[in-house]
PDB file of C-alpha atoms in Angstrom:
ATOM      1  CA  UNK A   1      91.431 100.412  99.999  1.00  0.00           C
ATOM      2  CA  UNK A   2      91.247 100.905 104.273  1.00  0.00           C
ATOM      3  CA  UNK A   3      94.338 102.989 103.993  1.00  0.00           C
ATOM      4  CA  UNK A   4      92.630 105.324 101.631  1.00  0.00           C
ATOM      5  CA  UNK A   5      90.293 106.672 104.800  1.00  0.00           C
ATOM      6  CA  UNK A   6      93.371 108.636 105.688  1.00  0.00           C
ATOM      7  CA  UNK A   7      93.482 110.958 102.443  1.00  0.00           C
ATOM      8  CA  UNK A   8      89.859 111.059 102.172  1.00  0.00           C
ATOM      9  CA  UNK A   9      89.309 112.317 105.766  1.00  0.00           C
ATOM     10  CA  UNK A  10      91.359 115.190 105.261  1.00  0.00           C
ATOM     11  CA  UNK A  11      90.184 115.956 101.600  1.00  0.00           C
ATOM     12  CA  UNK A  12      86.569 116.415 103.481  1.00  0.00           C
ATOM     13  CA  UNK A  13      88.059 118.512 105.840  1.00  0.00           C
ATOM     14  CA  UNK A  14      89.444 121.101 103.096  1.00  0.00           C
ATOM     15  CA  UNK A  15      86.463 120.542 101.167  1.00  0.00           C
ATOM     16  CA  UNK A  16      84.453 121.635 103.937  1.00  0.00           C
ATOM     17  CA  UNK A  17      86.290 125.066 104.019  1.00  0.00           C
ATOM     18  CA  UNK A  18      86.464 126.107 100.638  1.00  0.00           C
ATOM     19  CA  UNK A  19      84.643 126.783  97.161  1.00  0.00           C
ATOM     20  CA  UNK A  20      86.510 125.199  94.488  1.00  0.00           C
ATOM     21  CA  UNK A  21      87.655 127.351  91.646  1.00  0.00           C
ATOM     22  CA  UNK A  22      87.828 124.473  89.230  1.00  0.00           C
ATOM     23  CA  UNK A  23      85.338 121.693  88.274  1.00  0.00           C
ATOM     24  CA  UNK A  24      85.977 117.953  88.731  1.00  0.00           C
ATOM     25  CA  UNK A  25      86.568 117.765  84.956  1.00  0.00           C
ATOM     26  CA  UNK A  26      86.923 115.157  82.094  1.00  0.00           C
ATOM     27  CA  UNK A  27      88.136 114.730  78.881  1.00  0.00           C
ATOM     28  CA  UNK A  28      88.286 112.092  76.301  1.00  0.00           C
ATOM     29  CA  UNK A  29      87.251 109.730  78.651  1.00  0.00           C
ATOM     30  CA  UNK A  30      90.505 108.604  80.169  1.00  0.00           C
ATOM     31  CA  UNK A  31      91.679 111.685  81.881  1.00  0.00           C
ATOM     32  CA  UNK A  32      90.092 112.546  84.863  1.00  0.00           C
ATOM     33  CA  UNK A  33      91.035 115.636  87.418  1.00  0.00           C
ATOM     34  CA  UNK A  34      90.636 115.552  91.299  1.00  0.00           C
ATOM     35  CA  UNK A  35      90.834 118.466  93.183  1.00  0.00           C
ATOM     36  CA  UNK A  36      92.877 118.546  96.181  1.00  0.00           C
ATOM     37  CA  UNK A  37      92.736 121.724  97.560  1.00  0.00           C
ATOM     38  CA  UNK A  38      91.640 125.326  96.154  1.00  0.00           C
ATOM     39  CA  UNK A  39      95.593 125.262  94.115  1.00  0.00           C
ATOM     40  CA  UNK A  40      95.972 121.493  92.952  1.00  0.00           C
ATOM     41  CA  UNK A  41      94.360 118.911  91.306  1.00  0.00           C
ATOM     42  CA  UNK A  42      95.482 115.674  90.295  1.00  0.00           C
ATOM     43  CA  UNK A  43      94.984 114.556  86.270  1.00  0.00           C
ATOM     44  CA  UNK A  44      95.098 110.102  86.223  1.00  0.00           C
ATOM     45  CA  UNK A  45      95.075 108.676  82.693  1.00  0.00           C
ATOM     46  CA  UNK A  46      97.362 110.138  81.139  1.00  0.00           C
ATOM     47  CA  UNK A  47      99.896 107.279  81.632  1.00  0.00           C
ATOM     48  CA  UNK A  48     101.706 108.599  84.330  1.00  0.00           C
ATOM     49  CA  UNK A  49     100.056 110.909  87.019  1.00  0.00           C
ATOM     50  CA  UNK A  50     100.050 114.831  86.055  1.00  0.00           C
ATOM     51  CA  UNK A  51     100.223 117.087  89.137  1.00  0.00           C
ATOM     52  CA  UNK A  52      98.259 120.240  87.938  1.00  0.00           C
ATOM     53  CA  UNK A  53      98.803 123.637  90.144  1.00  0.00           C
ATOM     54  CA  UNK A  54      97.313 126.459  90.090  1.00  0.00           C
ATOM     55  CA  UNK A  55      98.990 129.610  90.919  1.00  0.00           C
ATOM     56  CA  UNK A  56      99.421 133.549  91.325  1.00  0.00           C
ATOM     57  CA  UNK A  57      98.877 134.112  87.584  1.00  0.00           C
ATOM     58  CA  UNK A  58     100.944 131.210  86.436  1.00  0.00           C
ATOM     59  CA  UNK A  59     100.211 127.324  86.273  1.00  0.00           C
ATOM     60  CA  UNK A  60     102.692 124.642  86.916  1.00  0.00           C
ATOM     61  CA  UNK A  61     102.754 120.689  86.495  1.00  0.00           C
ATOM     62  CA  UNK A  62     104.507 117.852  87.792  1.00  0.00           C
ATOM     63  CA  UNK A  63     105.101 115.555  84.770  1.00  0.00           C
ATOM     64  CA  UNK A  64     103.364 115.156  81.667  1.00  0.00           C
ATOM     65  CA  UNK A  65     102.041 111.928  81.110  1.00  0.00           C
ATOM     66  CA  UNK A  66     102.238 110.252  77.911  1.00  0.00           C
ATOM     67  CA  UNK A  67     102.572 111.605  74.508  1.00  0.00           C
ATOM     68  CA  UNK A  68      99.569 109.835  73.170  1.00  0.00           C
ATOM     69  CA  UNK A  69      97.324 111.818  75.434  1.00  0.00           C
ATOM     70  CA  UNK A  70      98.948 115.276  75.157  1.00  0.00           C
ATOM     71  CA  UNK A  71      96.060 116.909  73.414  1.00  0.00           C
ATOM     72  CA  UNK A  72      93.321 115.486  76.057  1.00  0.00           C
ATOM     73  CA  UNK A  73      95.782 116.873  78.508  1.00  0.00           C
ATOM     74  CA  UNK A  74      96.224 120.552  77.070  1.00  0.00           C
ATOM     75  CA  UNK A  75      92.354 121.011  76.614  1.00  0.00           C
ATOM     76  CA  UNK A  76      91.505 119.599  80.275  1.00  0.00           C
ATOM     77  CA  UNK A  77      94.324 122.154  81.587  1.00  0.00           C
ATOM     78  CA  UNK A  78      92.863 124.848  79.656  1.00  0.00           C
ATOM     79  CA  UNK A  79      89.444 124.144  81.131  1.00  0.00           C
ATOM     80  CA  UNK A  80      90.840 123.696  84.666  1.00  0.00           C
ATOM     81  CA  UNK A  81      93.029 126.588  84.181  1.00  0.00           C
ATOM     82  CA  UNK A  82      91.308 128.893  81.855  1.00  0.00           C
ATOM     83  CA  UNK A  83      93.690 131.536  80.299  1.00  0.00           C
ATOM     84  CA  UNK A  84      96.748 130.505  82.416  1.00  0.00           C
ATOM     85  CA  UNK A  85      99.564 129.020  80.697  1.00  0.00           C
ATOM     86  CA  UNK A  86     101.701 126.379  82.106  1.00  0.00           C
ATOM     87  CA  UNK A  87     104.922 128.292  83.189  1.00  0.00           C
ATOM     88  CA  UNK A  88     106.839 125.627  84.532  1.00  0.00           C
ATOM     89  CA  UNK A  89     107.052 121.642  84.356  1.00  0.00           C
ATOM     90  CA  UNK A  90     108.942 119.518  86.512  1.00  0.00           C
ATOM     91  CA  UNK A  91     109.869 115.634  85.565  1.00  0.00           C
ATOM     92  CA  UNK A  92     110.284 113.284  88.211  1.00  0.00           C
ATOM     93  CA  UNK A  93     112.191 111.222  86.229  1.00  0.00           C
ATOM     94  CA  UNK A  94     112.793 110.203  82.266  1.00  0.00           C
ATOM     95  CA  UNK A  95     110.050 107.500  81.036  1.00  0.00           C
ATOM     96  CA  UNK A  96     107.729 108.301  78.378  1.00  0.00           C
ATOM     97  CA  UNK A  97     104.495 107.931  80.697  1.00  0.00           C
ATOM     98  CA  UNK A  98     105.842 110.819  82.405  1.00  0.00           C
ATOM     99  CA  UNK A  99     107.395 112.996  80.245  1.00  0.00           C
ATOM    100  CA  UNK A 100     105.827 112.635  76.856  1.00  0.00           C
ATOM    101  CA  UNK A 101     104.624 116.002  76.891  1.00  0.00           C
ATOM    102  CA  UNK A 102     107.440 117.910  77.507  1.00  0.00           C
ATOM    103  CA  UNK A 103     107.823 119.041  73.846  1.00  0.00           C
ATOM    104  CA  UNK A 104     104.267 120.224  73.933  1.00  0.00           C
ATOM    105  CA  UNK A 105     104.464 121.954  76.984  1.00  0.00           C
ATOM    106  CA  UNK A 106     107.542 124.008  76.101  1.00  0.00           C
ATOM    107  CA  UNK A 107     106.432 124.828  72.708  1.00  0.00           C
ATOM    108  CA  UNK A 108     103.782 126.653  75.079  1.00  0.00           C
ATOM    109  CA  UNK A 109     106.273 128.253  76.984  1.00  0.00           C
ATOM    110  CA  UNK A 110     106.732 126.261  79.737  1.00  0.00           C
ATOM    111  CA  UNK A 111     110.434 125.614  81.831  1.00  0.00           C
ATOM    112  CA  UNK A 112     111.080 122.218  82.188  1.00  0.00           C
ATOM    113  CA  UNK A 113     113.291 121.145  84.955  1.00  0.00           C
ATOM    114  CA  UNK A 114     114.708 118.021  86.576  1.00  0.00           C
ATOM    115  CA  UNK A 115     117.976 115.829  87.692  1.00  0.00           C
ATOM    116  CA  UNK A 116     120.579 116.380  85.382  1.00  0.00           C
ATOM    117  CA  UNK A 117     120.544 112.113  85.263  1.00  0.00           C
ATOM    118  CA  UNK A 118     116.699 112.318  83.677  1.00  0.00           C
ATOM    119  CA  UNK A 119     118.066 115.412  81.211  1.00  0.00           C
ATOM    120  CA  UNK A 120     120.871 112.978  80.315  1.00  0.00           C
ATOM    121  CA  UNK A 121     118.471 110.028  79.919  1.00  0.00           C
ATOM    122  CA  UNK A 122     115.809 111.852  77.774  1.00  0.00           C
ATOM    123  CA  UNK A 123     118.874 112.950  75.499  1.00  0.00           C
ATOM    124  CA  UNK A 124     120.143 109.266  75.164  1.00  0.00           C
ATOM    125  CA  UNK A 125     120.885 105.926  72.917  1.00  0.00           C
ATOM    126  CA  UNK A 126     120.475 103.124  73.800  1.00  0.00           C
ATOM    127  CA  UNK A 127     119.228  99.356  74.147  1.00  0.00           C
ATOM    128  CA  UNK A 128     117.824  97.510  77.092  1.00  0.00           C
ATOM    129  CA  UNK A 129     118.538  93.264  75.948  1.00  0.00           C
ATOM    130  CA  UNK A 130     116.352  91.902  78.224  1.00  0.00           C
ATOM    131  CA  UNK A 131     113.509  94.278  77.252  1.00  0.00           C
ATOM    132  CA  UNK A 132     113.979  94.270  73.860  1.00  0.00           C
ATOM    133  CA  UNK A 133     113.579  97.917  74.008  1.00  0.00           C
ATOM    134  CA  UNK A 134     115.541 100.635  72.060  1.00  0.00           C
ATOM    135  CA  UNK A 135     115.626 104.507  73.189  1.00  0.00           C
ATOM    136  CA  UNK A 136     116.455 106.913  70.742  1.00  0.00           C
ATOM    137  CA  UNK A 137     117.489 110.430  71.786  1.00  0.00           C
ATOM    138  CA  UNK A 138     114.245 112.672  72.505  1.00  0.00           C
ATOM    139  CA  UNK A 139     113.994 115.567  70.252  1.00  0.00           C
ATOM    140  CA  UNK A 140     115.886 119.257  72.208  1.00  0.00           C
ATOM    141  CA  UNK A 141     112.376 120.786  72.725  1.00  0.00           C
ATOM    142  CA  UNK A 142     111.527 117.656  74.997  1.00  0.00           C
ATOM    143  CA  UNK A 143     114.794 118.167  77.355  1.00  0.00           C
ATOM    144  CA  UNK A 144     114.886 120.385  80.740  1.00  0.00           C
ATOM    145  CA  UNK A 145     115.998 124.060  80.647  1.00  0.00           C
ATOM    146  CA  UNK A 146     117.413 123.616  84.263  1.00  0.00           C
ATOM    147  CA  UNK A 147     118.547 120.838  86.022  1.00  0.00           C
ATOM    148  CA  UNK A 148     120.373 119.676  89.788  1.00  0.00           C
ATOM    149  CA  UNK A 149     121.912 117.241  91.243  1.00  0.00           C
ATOM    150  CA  UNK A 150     120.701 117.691  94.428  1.00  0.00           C
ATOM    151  CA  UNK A 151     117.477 118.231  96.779  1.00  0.00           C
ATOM    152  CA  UNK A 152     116.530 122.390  96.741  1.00  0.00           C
ATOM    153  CA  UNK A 153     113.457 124.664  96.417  1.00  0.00           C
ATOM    154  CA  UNK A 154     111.331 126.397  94.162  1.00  0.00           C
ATOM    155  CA  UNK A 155     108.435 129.389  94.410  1.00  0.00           C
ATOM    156  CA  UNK A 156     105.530 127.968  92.119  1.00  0.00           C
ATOM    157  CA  UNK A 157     103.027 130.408  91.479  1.00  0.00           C
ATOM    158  CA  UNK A 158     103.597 132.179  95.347  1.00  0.00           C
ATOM    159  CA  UNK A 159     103.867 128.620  96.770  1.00  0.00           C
ATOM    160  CA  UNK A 160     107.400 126.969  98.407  1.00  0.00           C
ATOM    161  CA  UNK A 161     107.405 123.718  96.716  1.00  0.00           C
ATOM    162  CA  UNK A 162     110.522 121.073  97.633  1.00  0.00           C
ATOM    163  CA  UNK A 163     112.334 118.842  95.450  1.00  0.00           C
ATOM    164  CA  UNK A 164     113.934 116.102  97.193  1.00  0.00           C
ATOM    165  CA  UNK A 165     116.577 113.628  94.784  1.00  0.00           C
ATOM    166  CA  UNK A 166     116.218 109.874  96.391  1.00  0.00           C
ATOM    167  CA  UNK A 167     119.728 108.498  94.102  1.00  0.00           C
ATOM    168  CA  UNK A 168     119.605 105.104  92.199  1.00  0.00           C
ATOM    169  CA  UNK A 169     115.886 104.204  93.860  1.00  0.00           C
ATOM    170  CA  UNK A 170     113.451 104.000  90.221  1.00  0.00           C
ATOM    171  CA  UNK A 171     115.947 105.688  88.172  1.00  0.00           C
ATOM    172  CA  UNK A 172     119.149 107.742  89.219  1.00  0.00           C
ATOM    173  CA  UNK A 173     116.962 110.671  88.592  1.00  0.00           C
ATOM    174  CA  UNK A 174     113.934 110.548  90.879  1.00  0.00           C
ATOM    175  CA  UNK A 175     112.788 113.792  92.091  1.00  0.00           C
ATOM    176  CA  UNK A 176     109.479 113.745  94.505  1.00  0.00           C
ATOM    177  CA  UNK A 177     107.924 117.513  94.522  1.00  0.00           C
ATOM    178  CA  UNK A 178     106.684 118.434  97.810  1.00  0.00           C
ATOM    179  CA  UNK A 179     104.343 121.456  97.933  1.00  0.00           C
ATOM    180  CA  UNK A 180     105.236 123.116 101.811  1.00  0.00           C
ATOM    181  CA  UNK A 181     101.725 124.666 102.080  1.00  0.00           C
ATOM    182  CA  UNK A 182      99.658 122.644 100.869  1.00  0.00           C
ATOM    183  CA  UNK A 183     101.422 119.412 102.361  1.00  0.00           C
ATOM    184  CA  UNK A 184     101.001 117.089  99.094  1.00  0.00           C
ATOM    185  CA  UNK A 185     104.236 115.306  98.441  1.00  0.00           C
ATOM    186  CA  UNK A 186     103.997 114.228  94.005  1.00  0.00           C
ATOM    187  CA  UNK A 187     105.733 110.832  94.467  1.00  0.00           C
ATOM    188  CA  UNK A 188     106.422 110.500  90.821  1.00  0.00           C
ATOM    189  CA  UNK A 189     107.637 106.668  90.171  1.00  0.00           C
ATOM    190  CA  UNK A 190     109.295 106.068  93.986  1.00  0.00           C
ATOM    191  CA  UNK A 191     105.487 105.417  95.093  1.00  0.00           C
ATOM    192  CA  UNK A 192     103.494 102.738  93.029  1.00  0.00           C
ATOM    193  CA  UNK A 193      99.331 102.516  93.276  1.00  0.00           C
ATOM    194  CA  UNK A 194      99.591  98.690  94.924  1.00  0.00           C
ATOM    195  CA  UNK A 195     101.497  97.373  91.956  1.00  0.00           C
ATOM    196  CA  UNK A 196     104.744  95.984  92.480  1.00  0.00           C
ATOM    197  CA  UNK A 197     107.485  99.325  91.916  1.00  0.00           C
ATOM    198  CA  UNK A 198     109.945  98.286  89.128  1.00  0.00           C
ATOM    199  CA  UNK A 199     113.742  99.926  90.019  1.00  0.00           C
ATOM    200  CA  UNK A 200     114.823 100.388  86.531  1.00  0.00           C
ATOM    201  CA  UNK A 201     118.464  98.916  86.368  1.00  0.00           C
ATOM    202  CA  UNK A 202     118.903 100.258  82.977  1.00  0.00           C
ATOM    203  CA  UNK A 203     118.932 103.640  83.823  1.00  0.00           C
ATOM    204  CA  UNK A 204     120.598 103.195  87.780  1.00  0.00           C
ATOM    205  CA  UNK A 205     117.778 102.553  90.057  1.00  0.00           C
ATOM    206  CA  UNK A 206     118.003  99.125  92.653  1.00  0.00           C
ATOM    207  CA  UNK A 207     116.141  97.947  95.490  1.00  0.00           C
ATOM    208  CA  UNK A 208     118.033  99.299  97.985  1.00  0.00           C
ATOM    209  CA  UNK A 209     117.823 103.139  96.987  1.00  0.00           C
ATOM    210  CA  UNK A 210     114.022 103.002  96.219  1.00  0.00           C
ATOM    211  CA  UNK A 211     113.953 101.264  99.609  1.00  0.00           C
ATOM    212  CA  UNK A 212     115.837 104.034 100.998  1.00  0.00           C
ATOM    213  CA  UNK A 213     113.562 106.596  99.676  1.00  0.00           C
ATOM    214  CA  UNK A 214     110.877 105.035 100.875  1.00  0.00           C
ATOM    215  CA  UNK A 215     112.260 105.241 104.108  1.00  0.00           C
ATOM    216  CA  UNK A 216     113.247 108.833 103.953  1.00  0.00           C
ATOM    217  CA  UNK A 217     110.222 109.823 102.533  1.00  0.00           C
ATOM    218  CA  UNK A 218     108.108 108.571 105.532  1.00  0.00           C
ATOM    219  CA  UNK A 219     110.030 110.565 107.801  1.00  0.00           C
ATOM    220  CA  UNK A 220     109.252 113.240 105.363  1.00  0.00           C
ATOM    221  CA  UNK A 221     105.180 113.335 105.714  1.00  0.00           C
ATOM    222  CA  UNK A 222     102.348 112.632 108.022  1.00  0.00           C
ATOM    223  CA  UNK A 223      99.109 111.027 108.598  1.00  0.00           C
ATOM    224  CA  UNK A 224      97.441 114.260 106.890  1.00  0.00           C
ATOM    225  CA  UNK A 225      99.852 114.115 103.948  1.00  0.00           C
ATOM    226  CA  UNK A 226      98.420 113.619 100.579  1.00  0.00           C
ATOM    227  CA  UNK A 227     100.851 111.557  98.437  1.00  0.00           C
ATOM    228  CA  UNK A 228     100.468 111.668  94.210  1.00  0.00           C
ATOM    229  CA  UNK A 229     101.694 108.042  93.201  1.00  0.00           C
ATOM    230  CA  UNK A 230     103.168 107.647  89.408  1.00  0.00           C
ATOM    231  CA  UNK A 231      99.625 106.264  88.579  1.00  0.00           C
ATOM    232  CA  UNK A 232      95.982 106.152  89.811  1.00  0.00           C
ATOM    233  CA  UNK A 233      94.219 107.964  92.665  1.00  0.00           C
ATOM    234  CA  UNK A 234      95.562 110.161  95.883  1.00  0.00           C
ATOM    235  CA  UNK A 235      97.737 107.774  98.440  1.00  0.00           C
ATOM    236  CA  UNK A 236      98.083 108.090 102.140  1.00  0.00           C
ATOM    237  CA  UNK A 237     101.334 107.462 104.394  1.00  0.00           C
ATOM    238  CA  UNK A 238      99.563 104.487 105.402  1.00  0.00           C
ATOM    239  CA  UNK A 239     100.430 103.246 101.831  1.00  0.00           C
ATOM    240  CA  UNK A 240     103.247 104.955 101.699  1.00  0.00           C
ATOM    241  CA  UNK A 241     104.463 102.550 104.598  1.00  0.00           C
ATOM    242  CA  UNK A 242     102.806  99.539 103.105  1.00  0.00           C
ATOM    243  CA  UNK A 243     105.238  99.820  99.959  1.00  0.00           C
ATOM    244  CA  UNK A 244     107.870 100.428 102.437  1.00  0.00           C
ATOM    245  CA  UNK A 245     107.695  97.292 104.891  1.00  0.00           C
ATOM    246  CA  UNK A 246     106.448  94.851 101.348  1.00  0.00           C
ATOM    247  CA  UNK A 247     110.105  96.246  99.931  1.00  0.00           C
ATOM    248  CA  UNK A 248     112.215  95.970 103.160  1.00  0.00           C
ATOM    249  CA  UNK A 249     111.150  92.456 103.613  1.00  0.00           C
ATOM    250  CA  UNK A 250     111.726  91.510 100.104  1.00  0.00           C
ATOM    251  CA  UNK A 251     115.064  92.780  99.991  1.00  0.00           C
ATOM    252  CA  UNK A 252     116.325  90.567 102.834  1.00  0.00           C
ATOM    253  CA  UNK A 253     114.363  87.545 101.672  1.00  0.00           C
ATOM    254  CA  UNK A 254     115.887  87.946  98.001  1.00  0.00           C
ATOM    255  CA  UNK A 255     119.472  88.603  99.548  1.00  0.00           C
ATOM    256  CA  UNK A 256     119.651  85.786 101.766  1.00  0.00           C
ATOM    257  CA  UNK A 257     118.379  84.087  98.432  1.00  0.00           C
ATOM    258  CA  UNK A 258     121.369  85.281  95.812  1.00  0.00           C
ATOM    259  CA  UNK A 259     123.559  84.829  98.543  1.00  0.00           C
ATOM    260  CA  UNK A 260     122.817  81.351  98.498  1.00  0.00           C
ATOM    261  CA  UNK A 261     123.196  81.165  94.649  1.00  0.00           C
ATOM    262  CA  UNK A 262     119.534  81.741  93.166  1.00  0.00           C
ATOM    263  CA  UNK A 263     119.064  83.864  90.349  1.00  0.00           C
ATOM    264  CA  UNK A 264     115.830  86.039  89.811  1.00  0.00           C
ATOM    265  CA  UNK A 265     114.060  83.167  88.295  1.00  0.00           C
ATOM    266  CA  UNK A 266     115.099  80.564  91.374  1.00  0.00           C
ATOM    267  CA  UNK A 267     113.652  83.303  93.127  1.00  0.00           C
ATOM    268  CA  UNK A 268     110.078  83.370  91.073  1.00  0.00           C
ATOM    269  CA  UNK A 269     109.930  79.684  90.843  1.00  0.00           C
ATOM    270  CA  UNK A 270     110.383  79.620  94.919  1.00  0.00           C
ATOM    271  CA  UNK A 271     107.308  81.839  95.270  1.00  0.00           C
ATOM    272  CA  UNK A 272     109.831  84.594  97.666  1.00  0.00           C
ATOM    273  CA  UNK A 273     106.802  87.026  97.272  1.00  0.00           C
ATOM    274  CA  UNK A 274     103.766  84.665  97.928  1.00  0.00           C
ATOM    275  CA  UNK A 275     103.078  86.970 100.962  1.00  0.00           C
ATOM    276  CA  UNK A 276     102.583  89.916  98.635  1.00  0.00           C
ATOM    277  CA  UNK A 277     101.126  89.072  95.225  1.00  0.00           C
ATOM    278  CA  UNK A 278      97.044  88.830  95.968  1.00  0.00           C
ATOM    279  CA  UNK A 279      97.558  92.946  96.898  1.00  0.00           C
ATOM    280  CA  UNK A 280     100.836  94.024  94.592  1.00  0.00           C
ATOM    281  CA  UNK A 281     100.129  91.516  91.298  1.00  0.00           C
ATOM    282  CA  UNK A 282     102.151  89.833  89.063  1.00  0.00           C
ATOM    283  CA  UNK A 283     105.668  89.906  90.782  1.00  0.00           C
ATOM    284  CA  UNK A 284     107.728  88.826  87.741  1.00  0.00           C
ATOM    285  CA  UNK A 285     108.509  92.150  86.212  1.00  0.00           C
ATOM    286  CA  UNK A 286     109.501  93.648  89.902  1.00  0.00           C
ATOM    287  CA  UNK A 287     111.765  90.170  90.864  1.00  0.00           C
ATOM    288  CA  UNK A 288     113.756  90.162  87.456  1.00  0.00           C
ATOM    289  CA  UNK A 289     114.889  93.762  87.761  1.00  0.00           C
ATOM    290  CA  UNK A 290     115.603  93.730  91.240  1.00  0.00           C
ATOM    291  CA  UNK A 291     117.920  90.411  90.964  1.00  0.00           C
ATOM    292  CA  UNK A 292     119.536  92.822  88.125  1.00  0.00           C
ATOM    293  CA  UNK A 293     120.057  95.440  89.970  1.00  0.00           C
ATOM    294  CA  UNK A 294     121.370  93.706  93.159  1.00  0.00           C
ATOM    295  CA  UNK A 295     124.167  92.485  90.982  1.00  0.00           C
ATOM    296  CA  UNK A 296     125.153  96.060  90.133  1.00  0.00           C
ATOM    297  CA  UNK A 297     125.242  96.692  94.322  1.00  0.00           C
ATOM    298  CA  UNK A 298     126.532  93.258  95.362  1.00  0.00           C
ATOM    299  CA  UNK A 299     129.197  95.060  97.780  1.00  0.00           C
ATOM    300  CA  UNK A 300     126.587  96.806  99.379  1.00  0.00           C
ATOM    301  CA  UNK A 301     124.573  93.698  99.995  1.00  0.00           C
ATOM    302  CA  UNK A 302     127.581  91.441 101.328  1.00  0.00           C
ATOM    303  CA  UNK A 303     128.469  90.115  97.988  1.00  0.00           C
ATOM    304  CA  UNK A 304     126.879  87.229  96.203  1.00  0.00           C
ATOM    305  CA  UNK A 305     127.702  83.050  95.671  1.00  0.00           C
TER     306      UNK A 305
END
């Protein structure tokens, strides 16, 4: 995509100054790594994006992916890594694609830490109607050691590394994992690869605090800035802002709508995101969920017909 110029202009850059200590790897043939700079590299396919870095004697992810590929993802570490283990693992929030190794990872030895909202999540029952879906409590092995409620920092591996909490946005958990240093800011589900983002209602997030964080988290990077999105390759603020001004317009388009008494399917059938859907997709999913959740915030939004 044009916007991707931006990341790849300053990947060259680092490229250009350094020998990599890892290979541009493979394994299984749906996980692939990407090296960012000499300490991180990113891992796509393995559901969600896996943040991999590589540290003074220690290794440490961001999220880890989907359960289904935890063994591709434990032998590609161990070839990126070589006899490093995985010290700590941070989740940026509680859905499967990106935390379906946790079990594995602690087994290993690893410190898993989070919100206390995605700890609470991962440990709870329940049934989502309109998705049909039920979530049983993960086993203890798969829940965080440490948690917070708010934004604070961490040494990875002799790096300063940020977590910043963006409240009720995807989930009422979201962490995004900025590494100081190396200026790469892991988005975790608050930044979506040119898919529509889908604020999960079920578990607290809403369009106006994932519009919010987008917002904040702008004013948190720059042009040189390499963002991790939940899924697919390396991002730029350009996209960053993209998602951003696609959200902000949508929001006051679909709140003039339910103030005027359409529901989330008035909304589809009325073709509110006609501007959007060639680049973002299939809106349905994302227009449902955010009519949901505007119901759950309809004082914030001026109240609703």
């Amino acid at each position: 995509m044009p916007n991707r110029r931006h990341v790849l202009k300053g990947l060259a850059a680092a490229h250009a100054a350094l020998t990599l200590p890892w290979p541009v790897a493979r394994a299984d043939g749906a996980l692939s790594a990407h090296s960012i700079n000499e300490r991180l590299a990113l891992i796509t396919g393995a559901g969600g994006n896996v943040l991999l870095f590589k540290g003074n004697q220690q290794l440490a992810l961001i999220d880890s992916g989907l359960a289904a590929h935890t063994a591709a993802l434990l032998e590609l570490i161990q070839e990126l890594g070589g006899n490093l283990a995985v010290s700590t693992l941070v989740n940026t929030h509680w859905h499967a694609d990106h935390s379906g190794g946790n079990e594995a990872f602690k087994a290993r030895g690893a410190r898993i830490l989070a919100h206390e909202n995605t700890r609470l999540w991962l440990g709870a029952d329940f049934h989502v109607e309109w998705r049909n879906e039920t979530h049983t409590p993960r086993p203890a092995e798969a829940l965080p050691d440490e948690t917070f409620y708010v934004s604070g920092m961490l040494d990875i591996g002799g790096e300063a590394a940020q977590y910043l909490h963006y409240p009720q946005a995807h989930t009422d958990g979201d962490l995004a994992v900025y590494f100081i240093d190396s200026n790469v800011l892991a988005c975790g589900g608050l930044l979506s690869n040119y898919r529509y983002p889908i604020c999960d209602i079920a578990s607290g997030g809403w369009i106006g605090g994932l519009l919010a964080a987008n917002k904040a988290m702008l004013e948190k990077v720059n042009d040189a800035t390499v963002l991790v999105p939940d899924r697919g390759p390396a991002l730029a603020k350009a996209d960053l802002q993209a998602q951003h001004d696609m959200l902000a317009d949508l929001y006051e388009k679909m709140k003039a709508a339910a103030q005027n008494g359409l529901d989330g399917q008035d909304m589809l059938d009325a073709k509110l995101t006609a501007d959007y859907d060639a680049r973002w997709g299939d809106p349905s999913e994302f227009v449902l969920e955010a009519y949901r959740g505007m119901w759950a915030h309809t004082y914030d939004m001026g109240g609703f017909i």
